[in-house]
Amino acid sequence: MRAAKRVAIFSDAPDWHARRLTSALAARGVASTTLSLMDCAIDTGTVSGLRIPGFEDGLPSGALVRLISSGTLEQITLRLGFIHALEALGVVTYNDALTIERTVDKSMTSFLVQQAGLPTPPTWVTENADEARAIAAREIAAGEKLVLKPLFGSQGKGLMLLETPALPAPAEVGGTYYLQRFIDTGPGRWHDWRILVAGGRAIAAMIRRGRHWITNVMQGAECERAAAEGEPAALAVAAARAVGAGYAGVDIIRDRDGRFMILEVNSVPAWKGLQSVTDFDVAQAIVDDFLVRLSNAPSRAAAS
């Protein structure tokens, strides 16, 4: 398994998650180097056309993408383009660039989940402010509430609960309105499921109980152990498949009538909160699926 001994972990810093991945790789006899995509570059003066700190003598055979930081459109495009370039050179990336693009863009995630026939709240995404206001007015007149989300965002930042048709100006939302029907879990019972999928199976799950309607751990939600089984687990696996993710954190909510719905799919998920309520080694499961893919990939002389 010679090629597996040249693995890059893309993370802005050797944080808790990167260290867990490093340890999990080491447990399988695989060395790794953690580096930031911000420090990598396209460089046509090199043989590969890329510059990768720590891999000056050859390409990594595989790369675990742990984090792509926020940035300008140009910066994000470059970072994703760099992952695409690695793939074009035969480097196994996990997740791959196309999957990350599909899930960073919430509108594409919603589209793919709906097209796969999976339950998800009604969602509208438009650049037309008049159309967005008409949607909001219609939904609210029907007794519904809406959640306005940033098209690109994470950790519950920038979410707005709309109870009137009034909307922010286009400049305040990047010129794009992502509107999703609010799913009420019941008074004072704000909660949802985060299920981690790897290798085509649900490996760990938790219920997040929020202090308010936003249930992200970074927004103060408490983590509660849950079984990775039943309908929520099956939906999570199907959602990861719909976006092409090898591993993913899938957010699922159940309305007051007991119906489960997929909210979001994250292809670069954090799992520190989840690990705190499960004995299952999440990083090891992610690494093991990655190494299976690495061992099944075509050999590449440049990685030797």
Tab-separated table of C-alpha atoms in Angstrom:
chain	number	residue	atom	x	y	z
A	1	MET	CA	0.000	0.000	0.000
A	2	ARG	CA	2.870	2.289	-0.906
A	3	ALA	CA	0.740	5.060	-2.444
A	4	ALA	CA	-1.237	5.464	0.789
A	5	LYS	CA	1.888	6.688	2.603
A	6	ARG	CA	1.725	10.094	0.940
A	7	VAL	CA	-1.507	11.596	2.274
A	8	ALA	CA	-2.345	15.275	2.618
A	9	ILE	CA	-4.908	16.563	5.096
A	10	PHE	CA	-6.280	19.921	3.976
A	11	SER	CA	-7.122	22.012	7.029
A	12	ASP	CA	-6.234	25.582	7.907
A	13	ALA	CA	-4.505	24.416	11.079
A	14	PRO	CA	-3.701	21.155	12.873
A	15	ASP	CA	-6.888	21.526	14.911
A	16	TRP	CA	-8.773	18.832	16.849
A	17	HIS	CA	-10.273	17.359	13.693
A	18	ALA	CA	-6.985	17.281	11.786
A	19	ARG	CA	-5.243	15.661	14.742
A	20	ARG	CA	-7.942	12.974	14.945
A	21	LEU	CA	-7.498	12.233	11.249
A	22	THR	CA	-3.717	12.146	11.642
A	23	SER	CA	-4.018	9.652	14.511
A	24	ALA	CA	-6.507	7.517	12.611
A	25	LEU	CA	-4.181	7.361	9.593
A	26	ALA	CA	-1.222	6.527	11.845
A	27	ALA	CA	-3.256	3.702	13.390
A	28	ARG	CA	-3.385	2.190	9.891
A	29	GLY	CA	0.325	2.752	9.300
A	30	VAL	CA	-0.157	5.767	7.041
A	31	ALA	CA	1.805	9.006	7.453
A	32	SER	CA	0.199	12.353	6.693
A	33	THR	CA	0.916	16.045	6.463
A	34	THR	CA	-1.604	18.724	7.420
A	35	LEU	CA	-1.560	21.847	5.286
A	36	SER	CA	-3.852	24.647	4.221
A	37	LEU	CA	-5.267	25.050	0.747
A	38	MET	CA	-4.445	28.739	1.181
A	39	ASP	CA	-0.746	27.805	1.032
A	40	CYS	CA	-1.076	25.752	-2.146
A	41	ALA	CA	-0.822	27.216	-5.634
A	42	ILE	CA	-1.084	26.613	-9.329
A	43	ASP	CA	2.507	26.808	-10.603
A	44	THR	CA	3.107	25.977	-14.247
A	45	GLY	CA	6.840	26.100	-13.623
A	46	THR	CA	6.644	22.741	-11.837
A	47	VAL	CA	6.290	19.333	-13.489
A	48	SER	CA	2.823	18.795	-12.023
A	49	GLY	CA	1.687	22.383	-12.455
A	50	LEU	CA	1.017	22.586	-8.716
A	51	ARG	CA	2.908	23.705	-5.647
A	52	ILE	CA	2.100	21.785	-2.462
A	53	PRO	CA	4.082	22.538	0.711
A	54	GLY	CA	5.509	19.345	2.186
A	55	PHE	CA	5.202	17.471	-1.107
A	56	GLU	CA	8.003	19.084	-3.093
A	57	ASP	CA	9.350	15.675	-4.165
A	58	GLY	CA	6.081	14.348	-5.575
A	59	LEU	CA	2.328	14.437	-5.411
A	60	PRO	CA	0.334	12.965	-2.522
A	61	SER	CA	-1.512	9.855	-3.571
A	62	GLY	CA	-4.522	10.935	-1.594
A	63	ALA	CA	-5.958	13.987	0.121
A	64	LEU	CA	-8.496	14.257	2.917
A	65	VAL	CA	-10.345	17.554	2.622
A	66	ARG	CA	-11.194	18.570	6.152
A	67	LEU	CA	-11.864	22.278	5.671
A	68	ILE	CA	-12.223	24.923	2.997
A	69	SER	CA	-12.289	28.281	4.723
A	70	SER	CA	-14.609	31.098	3.784
A	71	GLY	CA	-13.205	33.728	1.449
A	72	THR	CA	-13.906	35.747	-1.641
A	73	LEU	CA	-15.488	34.099	-4.655
A	74	GLU	CA	-12.059	34.162	-6.299
A	75	GLN	CA	-10.379	32.483	-3.327
A	76	ILE	CA	-12.997	29.730	-3.061
A	77	THR	CA	-12.816	29.178	-6.830
A	78	LEU	CA	-9.037	28.799	-6.646
A	79	ARG	CA	-9.180	26.345	-3.734
A	80	LEU	CA	-11.785	24.183	-5.423
A	81	GLY	CA	-9.874	24.472	-8.689
A	82	PHE	CA	-6.771	23.200	-6.902
A	83	ILE	CA	-8.685	20.108	-5.741
A	84	HIS	CA	-9.964	19.597	-9.289
A	85	ALA	CA	-6.353	19.818	-10.503
A	86	LEU	CA	-5.223	17.161	-8.014
A	87	GLU	CA	-7.968	14.869	-9.264
A	88	ALA	CA	-6.951	15.489	-12.880
A	89	LEU	CA	-3.463	14.292	-11.911
A	90	GLY	CA	-4.863	11.082	-10.412
A	91	VAL	CA	-4.810	12.082	-6.737
A	92	VAL	CA	-7.676	10.557	-4.733
A	93	THR	CA	-9.517	13.329	-2.894
A	94	TYR	CA	-12.102	12.787	-0.160
A	95	ASN	CA	-14.520	14.411	-0.597
A	96	ASP	CA	-13.946	15.333	-4.213
A	97	ALA	CA	-14.320	18.852	-5.583
A	98	LEU	CA	-17.633	18.224	-7.333
A	99	THR	CA	-19.237	16.935	-4.131
A	100	ILE	CA	-17.944	19.916	-2.175
A	101	GLU	CA	-19.299	22.309	-4.817
A	102	ARG	CA	-22.696	20.617	-4.666
A	103	THR	CA	-22.946	20.956	-0.903
A	104	VAL	CA	-21.325	24.352	-0.372
A	105	ASP	CA	-24.110	25.682	-2.603
A	106	LYS	CA	-27.297	25.097	-0.584
A	107	SER	CA	-29.479	25.592	-3.647
A	108	MET	CA	-27.813	22.688	-5.467
A	109	THR	CA	-28.034	20.489	-2.373
A	110	SER	CA	-31.776	21.147	-2.113
A	111	PHE	CA	-32.216	20.488	-5.840
A	112	LEU	CA	-30.344	17.173	-5.784
A	113	VAL	CA	-32.114	15.947	-2.639
A	114	GLN	CA	-35.504	16.791	-4.139
A	115	GLN	CA	-34.606	15.177	-7.462
A	116	ALA	CA	-33.637	12.006	-5.603
A	117	GLY	CA	-37.224	11.838	-4.291
A	118	LEU	CA	-36.195	12.463	-0.688
A	119	PRO	CA	-38.333	14.452	1.771
A	120	THR	CA	-37.098	18.002	2.237
A	121	PRO	CA	-38.869	21.255	3.152
A	122	PRO	CA	-40.227	23.321	0.235
A	123	THR	CA	-37.430	25.616	-0.901
A	124	TRP	CA	-37.178	28.566	-3.286
A	125	VAL	CA	-33.972	30.232	-4.503
A	126	THR	CA	-34.087	33.320	-6.674
A	127	GLU	CA	-32.220	36.522	-7.489
A	128	ASN	CA	-35.494	38.350	-8.120
A	129	ALA	CA	-36.426	40.349	-5.010
A	130	ASP	CA	-40.025	40.855	-6.163
A	131	GLU	CA	-40.432	37.121	-6.674
A	132	ALA	CA	-38.925	36.421	-3.250
A	133	ARG	CA	-41.333	38.860	-1.612
A	134	ALA	CA	-44.285	37.254	-3.412
A	135	ILE	CA	-43.205	33.804	-2.177
A	136	ALA	CA	-42.834	35.101	1.378
A	137	ALA	CA	-46.231	36.836	1.257
A	138	ARG	CA	-47.951	33.705	-0.065
A	139	GLU	CA	-46.350	31.387	2.508
A	140	ILE	CA	-46.994	33.667	5.474
A	141	ALA	CA	-50.593	34.264	4.384
A	142	ALA	CA	-50.993	30.487	4.443
A	143	GLY	CA	-49.801	30.398	8.073
A	144	GLU	CA	-46.231	29.292	7.365
A	145	LYS	CA	-42.906	30.777	8.423
A	146	LEU	CA	-39.773	30.882	6.308
A	147	VAL	CA	-36.073	30.586	7.011
A	148	LEU	CA	-33.832	32.869	4.970
A	149	LYS	CA	-30.384	31.301	4.632
A	150	PRO	CA	-27.109	32.467	3.124
A	151	LEU	CA	-26.487	30.475	-0.034
A	152	PHE	CA	-22.976	29.813	1.257
A	153	GLY	CA	-22.802	29.459	5.025
A	154	SER	CA	-22.306	27.115	7.949
A	155	GLN	CA	-22.624	26.770	11.727
A	156	GLY	CA	-26.021	28.461	11.752
A	157	LYS	CA	-24.582	31.887	10.921
A	158	GLY	CA	-26.726	34.397	9.073
A	159	LEU	CA	-30.045	32.540	9.410
A	160	MET	CA	-33.230	34.619	9.670
A	161	LEU	CA	-36.714	33.473	10.663
A	162	LEU	CA	-39.325	35.329	8.618
A	163	GLU	CA	-42.773	35.820	10.090
A	164	THR	CA	-43.696	38.766	7.863
A	165	PRO	CA	-43.187	39.260	4.105
A	166	ALA	CA	-40.504	41.909	4.735
A	167	LEU	CA	-37.160	40.868	3.268
A	168	PRO	CA	-33.644	42.306	3.494
A	169	ALA	CA	-32.394	44.349	0.547
A	170	PRO	CA	-30.604	42.332	-2.161
A	171	ALA	CA	-27.219	43.765	-1.141
A	172	GLU	CA	-27.662	42.282	2.353
A	173	VAL	CA	-28.097	38.733	1.018
A	174	GLY	CA	-25.550	38.717	-1.775
A	175	GLY	CA	-28.259	39.342	-4.331
A	176	THR	CA	-29.748	35.867	-3.765
A	177	TYR	CA	-32.734	34.785	-1.685
A	178	TYR	CA	-32.694	31.200	-0.373
A	179	LEU	CA	-36.066	30.641	1.298
A	180	GLN	CA	-37.008	27.394	3.017
A	181	ARG	CA	-40.233	26.627	4.836
A	182	PHE	CA	-39.687	26.596	8.596
A	183	ILE	CA	-40.284	23.185	10.157
A	184	ASP	CA	-41.794	23.504	13.613
A	185	THR	CA	-40.748	20.717	15.977
A	186	GLY	CA	-43.150	21.943	18.653
A	187	PRO	CA	-43.105	24.729	21.271
A	188	GLY	CA	-39.901	24.722	23.319
A	189	ARG	CA	-38.694	21.526	21.632
A	190	TRP	CA	-36.203	22.857	19.105
A	191	HIS	CA	-34.153	19.906	17.954
A	192	ASP	CA	-32.871	18.023	14.940
A	193	TRP	CA	-30.576	15.125	14.071
A	194	ARG	CA	-26.992	15.243	12.825
A	195	ILE	CA	-26.035	11.927	11.268
A	196	LEU	CA	-22.529	11.158	10.039
A	197	VAL	CA	-22.355	8.970	6.947
A	198	ALA	CA	-19.184	7.296	5.663
A	199	GLY	CA	-18.736	4.503	3.185
A	200	GLY	CA	-22.421	4.282	2.411
A	201	ARG	CA	-23.619	3.759	5.977
A	202	ALA	CA	-24.676	5.846	8.940
A	203	ILE	CA	-21.857	5.515	11.463
A	204	ALA	CA	-22.915	7.852	14.287
A	205	ALA	CA	-25.789	10.131	15.214
A	206	MET	CA	-26.855	12.705	17.734
A	207	ILE	CA	-29.835	14.885	18.521
A	208	ARG	CA	-29.042	18.587	18.798
A	209	ARG	CA	-31.287	20.446	21.234
A	210	GLY	CA	-31.154	24.194	20.733
A	211	ARG	CA	-31.697	27.096	23.082
A	212	HIS	CA	-33.744	28.582	20.243
A	213	TRP	CA	-34.835	27.493	16.779
A	214	ILE	CA	-31.241	27.393	15.449
A	215	THR	CA	-29.869	24.034	16.560
A	216	ASN	CA	-26.222	24.204	15.505
A	217	VAL	CA	-23.689	23.225	18.168
A	218	MET	CA	-21.733	26.423	17.492
A	219	GLN	CA	-24.906	28.342	18.384
A	220	GLY	CA	-25.141	26.716	21.817
A	221	ALA	CA	-27.134	23.557	21.104
A	222	GLU	CA	-26.606	20.591	23.401
A	223	CYS	CA	-25.633	17.207	21.977
A	224	GLU	CA	-27.540	14.078	22.944
A	225	ARG	CA	-26.585	10.520	22.049
A	226	ALA	CA	-28.811	8.896	19.399
A	227	ALA	CA	-28.810	5.592	17.561
A	228	ALA	CA	-27.620	5.674	13.945
A	229	GLU	CA	-30.493	3.558	12.727
A	230	GLY	CA	-34.063	3.640	11.492
A	231	GLU	CA	-35.616	6.153	9.113
A	232	PRO	CA	-33.296	9.096	9.917
A	233	ALA	CA	-30.217	6.969	9.219
A	234	ALA	CA	-31.664	5.649	5.967
A	235	LEU	CA	-32.478	9.189	4.836
A	236	ALA	CA	-28.981	10.380	5.720
A	237	VAL	CA	-27.379	7.631	3.640
A	238	ALA	CA	-29.672	8.433	0.712
A	239	ALA	CA	-28.907	12.170	0.997
A	240	ALA	CA	-25.150	11.566	0.974
A	241	ARG	CA	-25.603	9.378	-2.099
A	242	ALA	CA	-27.689	12.067	-3.808
A	243	VAL	CA	-24.831	14.585	-3.638
A	244	GLY	CA	-22.111	11.988	-4.291
A	245	ALA	CA	-20.456	12.298	-0.866
A	246	GLY	CA	-18.118	9.636	0.460
A	247	TYR	CA	-18.625	11.063	3.917
A	248	ALA	CA	-21.074	13.710	5.056
A	249	GLY	CA	-22.858	15.247	8.007
A	250	VAL	CA	-26.579	15.211	7.252
A	251	ASP	CA	-29.049	17.397	9.153
A	252	ILE	CA	-32.526	15.915	9.499
A	253	ILE	CA	-35.556	17.379	11.231
A	254	ARG	CA	-38.881	15.867	12.311
A	255	ASP	CA	-41.985	18.031	12.271
A	256	ARG	CA	-44.689	17.985	14.938
A	257	ASP	CA	-46.566	15.354	12.879
A	258	GLY	CA	-43.595	12.968	13.014
A	259	ARG	CA	-42.378	13.359	9.425
A	260	PHE	CA	-38.612	13.348	8.856
A	261	MET	CA	-37.098	15.790	6.360
A	262	ILE	CA	-33.576	16.473	5.134
A	263	LEU	CA	-32.402	20.016	5.828
A	264	GLU	CA	-28.775	20.099	4.692
A	265	VAL	CA	-25.827	17.934	3.650
A	266	ASN	CA	-22.317	18.998	4.683
A	267	SER	CA	-19.402	17.433	2.815
A	268	VAL	CA	-16.747	18.925	5.126
A	269	PRO	CA	-18.513	18.355	8.446
A	270	ALA	CA	-17.198	18.957	11.917
A	271	TRP	CA	-17.847	16.090	14.328
A	272	LYS	CA	-16.380	17.178	17.675
A	273	GLY	CA	-19.838	17.519	19.224
A	274	LEU	CA	-20.905	14.187	17.802
A	275	GLN	CA	-17.766	12.457	19.074
A	276	SER	CA	-18.534	13.748	22.586
A	277	VAL	CA	-21.712	11.630	22.757
A	278	THR	CA	-20.590	8.444	21.029
A	279	ASP	CA	-17.985	5.780	21.746
A	280	PHE	CA	-17.606	5.174	18.010
A	281	ASP	CA	-14.357	6.540	16.537
A	282	VAL	CA	-15.700	8.834	13.820
A	283	ALA	CA	-12.298	9.816	12.425
A	284	GLN	CA	-11.251	6.183	12.101
A	285	ALA	CA	-14.393	5.342	10.120
A	286	ILE	CA	-13.769	8.289	7.772
A	287	VAL	CA	-10.129	7.300	7.313
A	288	ASP	CA	-10.937	3.637	6.740
A	289	ASP	CA	-13.364	4.447	3.928
A	290	PHE	CA	-10.829	6.851	2.433
A	291	LEU	CA	-8.113	4.164	2.506
A	292	VAL	CA	-10.413	1.666	0.795
A	293	ARG	CA	-10.921	4.169	-2.016
A	294	LEU	CA	-7.202	4.833	-2.120
A	295	SER	CA	-6.335	1.154	-2.396
A	296	ASN	CA	-8.920	0.648	-5.151
A	297	ALA	CA	-7.705	3.601	-7.218
A	298	PRO	CA	-5.611	3.004	-10.362
A	299	SER	CA	-1.878	3.093	-9.682
A	300	ARG	CA	-0.124	6.317	-10.538
A	301	ALA	CA	3.589	6.388	-11.218
A	302	ALA	CA	3.846	10.038	-10.207
A	303	ALA	CA	2.796	9.178	-6.647
A	304	SER	CA	5.600	6.716	-6.090
